[in-house]
């Protein structure tokens, strides 16, 4: 890929956050390769082990997002704002990795904002033709006691 | 003309068929529960697989007290108040771990104790030579602990009956599949802080009527012929079981649960047992969820959810169980978020007095009867000596 891969990836990372903030699920899903994978993980100190909270293929994630309006999920109606800092981007030929820290704020219907969760996006990218796509995103949540549970991507 | 049923006026129903919503909000009711049900009953605290090796420990919370569970070198799990016998400092401060050399040392004045709670050292003992304080007669206050099918329970009341008497033979039989049919292991544990009274969450776990809330249950259970013959069974001491049934996952294009079944479970089978007062054991063919509650205040409850598979699962089978677990339950499952939202909106209205009475009047053969709720409140009332239909304030 070209020399400006790094800048492109940083821009895509910020877009990935913006798409989720805007509930633009179609654009979010388009960031993934066809066989892309989306995971949410966290740590259980009581079990001294990592837990997988969600593991869905791109298609399975699409199914979940398509059903949003059929469920009663409070989180679907909450305004979200992600603040992202891209900490590491490493590019090798047609693949890349990036690691970003994020804070996710919620704003309720009355305009009250509060921090919902902090964590990292650990991403793997694949270059196809001239486009970078996510082959795997793992959201590593540091916040475990969530005020609202999230059947949706974080 | 006022309506006869409006959530504000006392319903024109038998007393057993409605609730005074102040049972959820009144601090005196909560304090009474804390001193009775939450203290005298056997309370589930963990699964034995959470303490694997000798000297592994776990901190747990029961009726406001922090306890430490320790596995001894004799494989026995014991429970103690996590409180130093000297002046009450917090003895262990990590949620879980392994005691180095099987001993624990209080960080305040460095008294130390072994894994059976016996005092090993009193710092600078000469200062006590003229008093009755002696290492040999000092130790941690032990709490009664027992287990059934590796489910570990404690009881803060030294006078209460045994765990087996509390659960009763018929309930233990109802738990046997899958709890007694395999060596199980916890792979998931998360907590949610719910802004509601603990009983509201118990109710959502033991009534079938609210399955109408969940897209999953509406399509894969309620709509099925077989579902309608499902019954809640009442056991001694307020415990419940829900007849096993088959779930039609295909109705929602969810994957079938036919492989990697837990021993004794049917393909796509579903089994539920509710332990009084606040534990639900829920099994969907391949995976188990255990809910237990830590009531914090009238309007705040910590929900603790575990996911279990079989000890020694291959990685691929374990991954499948984890995916099945997360599909419905867990912090990202389709159902749990809905249950939590429902009970929080109830609490919000009850807290302000916008909803004064609730109706639990469904009488029918089948899963949507409110008999399960009336059974809970009959036992609740027996133990607390409070009336669920009328709270004296
Ligand atoms: S309080 Fe523990 S040694 Fe003093
Ligand atoms: Fe539910």
XYZ file of C-alpha atoms and ligand atoms in Angstrom:
552
model
C 0.000 0.000 0.000
C 1.012 3.587 -0.378
C 2.995 5.705 2.038
C -0.073 7.411 3.366
C -1.627 4.150 4.672
C -1.052 5.321 8.204
C -3.020 8.527 7.694
C -5.752 6.619 5.903
C -6.074 4.141 8.764
C -6.236 6.900 11.365
C -8.969 8.547 9.374
C -10.888 5.259 9.070
C -10.611 4.668 12.806
C -12.175 8.032 13.511
C -14.848 7.334 10.928
C -15.616 3.973 12.560
C -16.333 5.820 15.796
C -18.407 8.463 14.034
C -20.504 5.848 12.211
C -21.382 4.209 15.508
C -22.130 7.570 17.128
C -24.487 8.349 14.251
C -26.070 4.839 14.232
C -24.915 4.640 10.626
C -24.754 0.870 10.751
C -24.490 0.374 7.007
C -21.312 2.432 6.768
C -19.926 0.792 9.906
C -20.440 -2.683 8.442
C -18.867 -1.591 5.148
C -15.624 -0.989 7.012
C -15.302 -4.776 7.454
C -14.047 -7.430 5.067
C -16.647 -10.015 3.999
C -15.327 -12.500 6.537
C -14.567 -9.819 9.108
C -15.094 -10.510 12.795
C -16.318 -8.282 15.615
C -15.619 -9.069 19.277
C -16.212 -7.475 22.641
C -14.092 -8.784 25.491
C -13.520 -7.938 29.107
C -11.696 -9.344 32.101
C -13.153 -11.188 35.082
C -10.859 -10.704 38.094
C -12.932 -13.309 39.961
C -12.022 -15.911 37.339
C -8.600 -14.400 36.583
C -9.529 -14.801 32.951
C -10.578 -12.925 29.875
C -14.233 -13.201 28.851
C -15.684 -12.906 25.379
C -18.893 -10.910 25.598
C -19.660 -10.877 21.881
C -18.166 -12.613 18.870
C -20.003 -12.105 15.625
C -19.092 -12.359 12.000
C -19.842 -9.331 9.837
C -23.055 -11.037 8.662
C -24.124 -11.933 12.176
C -23.490 -8.370 13.251
C -25.585 -7.183 10.346
C -28.459 -9.442 11.492
C -28.205 -8.059 15.011
C -28.240 -4.463 13.786
C -31.131 -5.117 11.418
C -33.272 -6.308 14.348
C -32.709 -3.229 16.531
C -36.218 -1.892 16.162
C -37.823 -5.209 17.002
C -36.208 -5.305 20.427
C -36.667 -3.109 23.496
C -33.102 -1.945 23.999
C -32.789 1.285 25.891
C -29.287 1.817 24.550
C -30.602 2.076 20.992
C -32.226 5.393 21.866
C -29.211 6.941 23.558
C -27.050 9.589 21.915
C -23.452 8.368 21.859
C -20.127 10.162 21.532
C -16.843 8.342 21.180
C -13.577 10.115 21.866
C -10.720 8.255 20.268
C -6.997 8.378 20.521
C -5.115 6.259 18.023
C -2.083 5.026 19.900
C -0.426 2.531 17.557
C -0.608 1.891 13.820
C 1.746 -0.602 12.229
C 1.550 -1.385 8.529
C 3.158 -4.339 6.781
C 2.433 -4.706 3.076
C -1.205 -5.663 2.799
C -2.068 -5.893 6.453
C -2.005 -3.555 9.390
C -2.761 -3.406 13.080
C -3.953 -0.511 15.124
C -4.642 0.059 18.766
C -6.821 2.943 19.935
C -8.105 4.038 23.328
C -11.679 5.232 23.491
C -14.078 6.845 25.915
C -17.754 6.497 25.152
C -20.140 9.103 26.530
C -23.909 8.788 26.634
C -26.312 11.704 26.443
C -29.871 10.969 27.551
C -33.129 12.494 26.331
C -32.848 15.282 28.889
C -29.385 16.232 27.659
C -27.495 14.747 30.596
C -24.124 13.344 29.519
C -22.033 10.828 31.360
C -19.163 8.487 30.738
C -20.467 5.050 29.754
C -17.337 3.004 29.125
C -13.629 3.144 28.434
C -11.535 0.607 26.602
C -9.505 -0.100 23.524
C -10.159 -0.992 19.935
C -7.616 -3.608 18.889
C -7.980 -3.755 15.132
C -6.580 -5.849 12.301
C -6.792 -4.474 8.792
C -6.477 -6.009 5.352
C -5.755 -4.100 2.150
C -7.862 -5.174 -0.790
C -7.188 -3.352 -4.042
C -6.663 0.167 -2.776
C -8.933 0.011 0.261
C -8.212 -0.817 3.876
C -10.888 -2.961 5.535
C -11.247 -4.263 9.065
C -10.678 -8.002 9.210
C -11.091 -8.075 12.973
C -12.088 -5.618 15.650
C -11.808 -6.553 19.296
C -13.302 -4.058 21.701
C -11.502 -4.596 24.988
C -13.722 -3.083 27.652
C -12.138 -1.875 30.862
C -15.543 -0.812 32.145
C -17.316 -3.943 33.298
C -20.152 -2.535 35.353
C -22.164 -1.047 32.529
C -25.085 1.201 33.311
C -26.894 -0.062 30.219
C -26.226 -3.407 28.647
C -25.279 -3.297 25.009
C -26.508 -5.835 22.462
C -25.101 -3.337 19.922
C -21.482 -2.627 18.941
C -19.599 -0.482 21.427
C -65.647 7.913 36.886
C -62.324 6.594 38.215
C -61.108 3.298 36.766
C -61.233 0.286 39.054
C -57.699 -0.660 38.139
C -55.397 2.315 37.695
C -52.248 1.469 39.667
C -53.221 4.047 42.311
C -56.266 2.729 44.078
C -56.331 -0.537 45.938
C -57.370 -3.239 43.454
C -60.654 -5.018 43.993
C -58.931 -8.399 44.214
C -58.097 -11.000 46.855
C -55.155 -9.802 48.983
C -52.893 -12.491 47.543
C -53.468 -11.133 44.025
C -52.013 -7.637 44.285
C -48.984 -5.941 45.820
C -48.487 -2.694 47.675
C -45.577 -1.255 45.700
C -44.077 0.175 48.858
C -42.644 -3.316 49.437
C -40.079 -2.225 46.845
C -39.367 1.269 48.102
C -39.822 1.375 51.864
C -36.513 1.404 53.787
C -38.075 -0.354 56.784
C -39.198 -3.227 54.566
C -35.691 -3.461 53.151
C -34.108 -3.495 56.627
C -36.559 -6.211 57.693
C -35.650 -8.292 54.647
C -31.972 -7.814 55.378
C -32.401 -9.116 58.920
C -34.615 -12.038 57.908
C -34.684 -13.482 54.371
C -31.276 -12.239 53.309
C -29.590 -13.381 56.519
C -31.445 -16.547 57.516
C -31.705 -18.235 54.132
C -28.976 -20.225 52.429
C -27.572 -17.833 49.840
C -25.779 -18.907 46.695
C -22.297 -17.358 46.559
C -20.330 -19.110 43.827
C -19.711 -22.289 41.877
C -17.046 -24.631 43.217
C -15.087 -24.290 39.950
C -14.273 -20.704 40.923
C -11.922 -22.115 43.555
C -9.745 -24.578 41.687
C -6.537 -24.999 43.688
C -5.712 -25.243 47.342
C -5.595 -21.777 48.935
C -7.620 -20.137 46.144
C -9.933 -17.522 47.625
C -12.881 -15.394 46.542
C -14.538 -12.428 48.182
C -18.332 -12.446 48.140
C -21.027 -10.221 49.622
C -24.028 -11.486 51.580
C -26.609 -9.251 53.299
C -24.114 -6.384 53.370
C -21.277 -8.492 54.785
C -18.097 -9.235 52.910
C -17.046 -12.859 53.279
C -13.965 -14.688 52.077
C -14.281 -18.212 50.711
C -11.062 -20.222 50.888
C -10.297 -23.655 49.543
C -8.155 -25.569 52.019
C -5.493 -28.126 51.208
C -8.127 -30.713 52.184
C -10.252 -29.538 49.181
C -12.869 -28.136 51.572
C -14.173 -24.644 50.934
C -14.690 -22.572 54.073
C -16.237 -19.148 54.556
C -15.210 -16.428 57.012
C -16.071 -12.795 57.573
C -13.329 -10.877 55.763
C -12.657 -9.055 58.986
C -9.568 -9.137 61.154
C -10.174 -10.481 64.654
C -7.993 -7.709 66.088
C -9.704 -4.449 65.195
C -11.830 -5.195 62.184
C -9.642 -4.191 59.229
C -10.408 -5.697 55.829
C -8.284 -8.801 55.650
C -8.125 -9.629 51.946
C -8.486 -6.847 49.433
C -8.470 -8.469 45.977
C -11.703 -10.009 44.628
C -9.937 -13.352 44.103
C -6.494 -14.881 44.354
C -4.364 -17.550 45.969
C -3.064 -17.288 49.535
C 0.693 -17.450 49.534
C 1.706 -20.326 51.780
C -1.960 -20.739 52.698
C -1.855 -17.773 55.058
C -3.142 -14.235 55.166
C -1.656 -11.315 56.985
C -3.700 -8.318 58.017
C -2.083 -5.166 56.615
C -2.905 -3.052 59.651
C -0.966 -4.558 62.604
C 0.253 -7.693 60.801
C -1.630 -10.409 62.660
C -1.715 -13.492 60.472
C -4.202 -16.334 59.973
C -4.121 -19.676 58.210
C -6.572 -20.882 55.540
C -8.797 -22.399 58.230
C -9.095 -19.079 60.003
C -6.761 -19.954 62.890
C -4.538 -17.166 64.148
C -0.899 -17.905 63.401
C 0.816 -14.820 64.767
C -0.062 -11.907 66.985
C 2.438 -9.120 66.436
C 4.512 -8.129 69.526
C 2.597 -10.599 71.756
C 4.333 -9.484 74.969
C 1.926 -6.534 75.126
C -0.904 -8.976 75.809
C 0.802 -11.036 78.507
C -1.399 -9.635 81.243
C -4.639 -10.011 79.251
C -6.687 -12.944 77.960
C -5.581 -12.341 74.359
C -3.814 -15.476 73.171
C -3.009 -16.598 69.630
C -4.419 -20.071 70.325
C -7.859 -18.742 71.182
C -8.021 -16.214 68.319
C -9.374 -16.724 64.826
C -11.695 -15.555 62.097
C -15.441 -15.903 62.536
C -16.513 -18.786 60.322
C -19.792 -18.806 58.417
C -21.763 -21.954 57.589
C -21.085 -23.195 54.079
C -22.451 -26.145 52.163
C -22.905 -27.099 48.546
C -25.214 -29.093 46.291
C -24.059 -30.052 42.786
C -21.035 -27.746 43.250
C -23.297 -24.764 43.866
C -21.819 -23.164 46.973
C -24.131 -21.570 49.544
C -23.542 -19.831 52.854
C -25.907 -19.105 55.710
C -25.228 -16.330 58.214
C -27.667 -17.811 60.704
C -26.030 -20.451 62.906
C -29.455 -21.737 63.967
C -31.030 -22.275 60.511
C -31.633 -25.795 59.178
C -29.363 -27.563 56.698
C -28.946 -26.592 53.031
C -30.521 -29.892 51.942
C -33.552 -29.240 54.121
C -33.752 -25.703 52.730
C -33.689 -26.880 49.113
C -35.768 -30.009 49.675
C -35.647 -33.307 47.815
C -38.031 -32.407 44.993
C -36.078 -29.283 44.055
C -32.743 -31.079 44.201
C -34.247 -33.623 41.821
C -35.378 -30.812 39.495
C -31.815 -29.451 39.501
C -30.179 -32.776 38.727
C -30.186 -32.168 34.976
C -27.868 -30.582 34.158
C -26.265 -29.659 37.505
C -25.797 -33.189 38.761
C -25.016 -34.753 35.410
C -21.662 -33.180 34.592
C -18.707 -31.483 36.160
C -19.385 -27.860 35.314
C -17.166 -24.814 35.111
C -17.813 -21.073 35.159
C -16.482 -19.229 32.108
C -18.350 -15.955 32.438
C -19.052 -13.658 35.361
C -20.310 -10.121 35.068
C -22.258 -7.779 37.293
C -24.822 -5.153 36.506
C -25.876 -2.456 38.910
C -29.620 -2.199 38.506
C -31.601 0.762 39.800
C -34.408 -1.368 41.155
C -35.511 -3.312 44.178
C -34.190 -6.865 44.213
C -37.666 -8.407 44.193
C -38.522 -6.806 40.857
C -35.656 -8.695 39.269
C -36.650 -11.924 41.025
C -40.123 -11.491 39.558
C -38.871 -11.044 36.011
C -36.956 -14.278 36.446
C -39.944 -16.248 37.678
C -42.919 -15.200 35.611
C -43.702 -16.407 32.114
C -46.061 -13.567 31.214
C -43.218 -11.148 30.473
C -41.861 -13.481 27.797
C -44.061 -11.277 25.623
C -41.441 -8.556 26.124
C -38.673 -10.521 24.425
C -38.626 -10.864 20.644
C -36.748 -14.125 21.122
C -39.269 -15.673 23.518
C -42.314 -14.455 21.583
C -41.095 -16.143 18.429
C -39.270 -19.206 19.654
C -41.314 -20.150 22.722
C -44.665 -18.439 23.310
C -45.822 -19.075 19.755
C -45.202 -22.828 20.049
C -47.948 -25.277 20.934
C -45.773 -27.200 23.388
C -44.987 -24.045 25.342
C -48.558 -23.646 26.517
C -48.479 -26.809 28.581
C -45.391 -25.659 30.448
C -46.072 -25.199 34.151
C -44.377 -23.578 37.095
C -43.948 -26.175 39.835
C -43.936 -25.043 43.454
C -41.474 -26.716 45.785
C -41.007 -26.399 49.538
C -39.658 -23.140 50.986
C -40.624 -20.926 48.063
C -38.485 -22.598 45.395
C -39.795 -23.061 41.861
C -39.061 -25.037 38.754
C -40.363 -24.438 35.242
C -41.165 -27.576 33.235
C -38.514 -28.336 30.612
C -39.553 -27.465 27.053
C -38.154 -27.181 23.560
C -37.308 -23.856 22.009
C -37.806 -23.298 18.267
C -34.691 -21.259 17.512
C -35.308 -21.716 13.789
C -38.363 -19.448 14.010
C -35.967 -16.535 14.378
C -33.182 -17.925 12.201
C -31.033 -18.564 15.253
C -28.738 -21.579 15.177
C -30.182 -24.836 16.531
C -28.711 -26.097 19.786
C -28.394 -29.751 18.948
C -24.691 -30.432 19.372
C -22.456 -30.195 22.387
C -25.484 -30.710 24.626
C -24.981 -30.649 28.363
C -25.424 -34.212 29.659
C -29.109 -35.016 30.049
C -30.327 -31.995 28.084
C -32.499 -32.408 24.997
C -31.661 -30.674 21.710
C -33.025 -27.107 21.954
C -34.180 -27.925 25.487
C -34.784 -25.303 28.134
C -34.909 -25.814 31.898
C -35.313 -23.256 34.676
C -35.107 -23.536 38.458
C -35.594 -20.586 40.812
C -34.110 -20.876 44.269
C -35.770 -18.791 46.914
C -35.129 -15.997 47.449
C -33.044 -14.690 44.591
C -31.269 -17.200 42.370
C -32.199 -18.393 38.910
C -30.614 -21.427 37.244
C -31.373 -21.307 33.540
C -30.211 -23.859 30.999
C -30.555 -23.642 27.237
C -29.306 -27.058 26.004
C -25.631 -26.244 25.670
C -25.036 -23.626 28.307
C -26.134 -22.510 31.761
C -26.761 -19.091 33.235
C -26.896 -18.516 36.981
C -28.300 -15.222 38.208
C -27.917 -14.171 41.807
C -28.627 -10.862 43.460
C -26.867 -8.623 45.921
C -29.519 -6.239 47.268
C -27.732 -2.987 48.187
C -30.591 -0.635 49.120
C -34.341 -0.521 48.410
C -33.634 0.939 44.961
C -30.288 -0.587 44.081
C -29.360 -4.206 43.323
C -26.263 -5.837 41.957
C -27.085 -8.632 39.544
C -24.351 -11.226 39.239
C -24.534 -13.432 36.141
C -22.473 -16.513 35.502
C -22.130 -18.626 32.383
C -21.181 -22.298 32.744
C -19.960 -25.045 30.473
C -18.426 -28.457 31.116
C -15.012 -28.691 32.751
C -12.515 -29.885 30.169
C -14.492 -28.675 27.137
C -12.444 -28.585 23.936
C -11.774 -25.044 22.731
C -14.262 -25.337 19.880
C -17.049 -26.626 22.128
C -16.307 -23.950 24.714
C -16.400 -21.259 22.027
C -19.788 -22.543 20.927
C -21.108 -22.435 24.504
C -19.791 -18.907 24.918
C -21.508 -17.808 21.704
C -24.767 -19.451 22.757
C -24.471 -17.796 26.155
C -23.844 -14.379 24.664
C -26.589 -14.637 22.088
C -29.378 -14.407 24.666
C -27.701 -13.517 27.950
C -24.610 -11.730 29.142
C -23.993 -8.003 28.746
C -24.536 -8.170 24.961
C -27.370 -10.723 24.766
C -30.763 -9.883 23.306
C -32.783 -10.524 26.482
C -30.960 -9.287 29.559
C -30.937 -5.627 28.457
C -34.715 -5.817 28.043
C -35.329 -7.303 31.491
C -33.164 -4.671 33.141
C -34.855 -1.830 31.335
C -38.293 -3.133 32.299
C -37.574 -3.365 36.023
C -35.832 0.013 36.104
C -38.856 1.774 34.630
C -41.091 0.041 37.201
C -38.823 1.194 40.013
C -38.724 4.763 38.763
C -42.518 4.963 38.906
C -42.850 3.137 42.203
C -40.200 5.288 43.861
C -42.166 8.417 43.180
C -45.483 6.831 44.139
C -46.700 7.134 40.542
C -47.539 3.458 40.765
C -48.899 2.308 44.141
C -50.269 -1.158 43.417
C -49.327 -4.045 41.123
C -51.527 -6.878 40.010
C -50.463 -10.521 40.198
C -53.867 -11.996 39.477
C -53.376 -14.302 36.488
C -54.914 -17.702 37.153
C -54.482 -20.258 34.427
C -52.958 -23.581 33.607
C -49.734 -22.843 31.813
C -46.593 -20.744 31.905
C -48.247 -17.334 32.187
C -49.955 -17.931 35.497
C -48.961 -15.545 38.292
C -49.030 -18.499 40.681
C -45.230 -18.403 40.705
C -45.258 -14.814 41.981
C -47.940 -15.505 44.580
C -45.873 -18.451 45.763
C -42.838 -16.181 46.190
C -44.810 -13.629 48.189
C -46.434 -16.246 50.402
C -42.960 -17.393 51.467
C -41.671 -13.795 51.670
C -44.542 -12.929 53.976
C -44.068 -16.027 56.113
C -40.423 -15.130 56.756
C -40.624 -11.349 57.090
C -43.994 -11.191 58.841
C -44.870 -8.383 56.438
C -47.964 -8.196 54.255
C -47.180 -7.813 50.542
C -50.570 -6.219 49.854
C -50.237 -3.605 52.576
C -47.149 -1.921 53.989
C -47.536 -0.062 57.278
C -45.625 3.204 57.046
S -6.807 -4.872 62.575
Fe -5.821 -6.580 61.715
S -3.943 -6.709 62.767
Fe -4.938 -5.019 63.639
Fe -36.779 -11.915 30.734
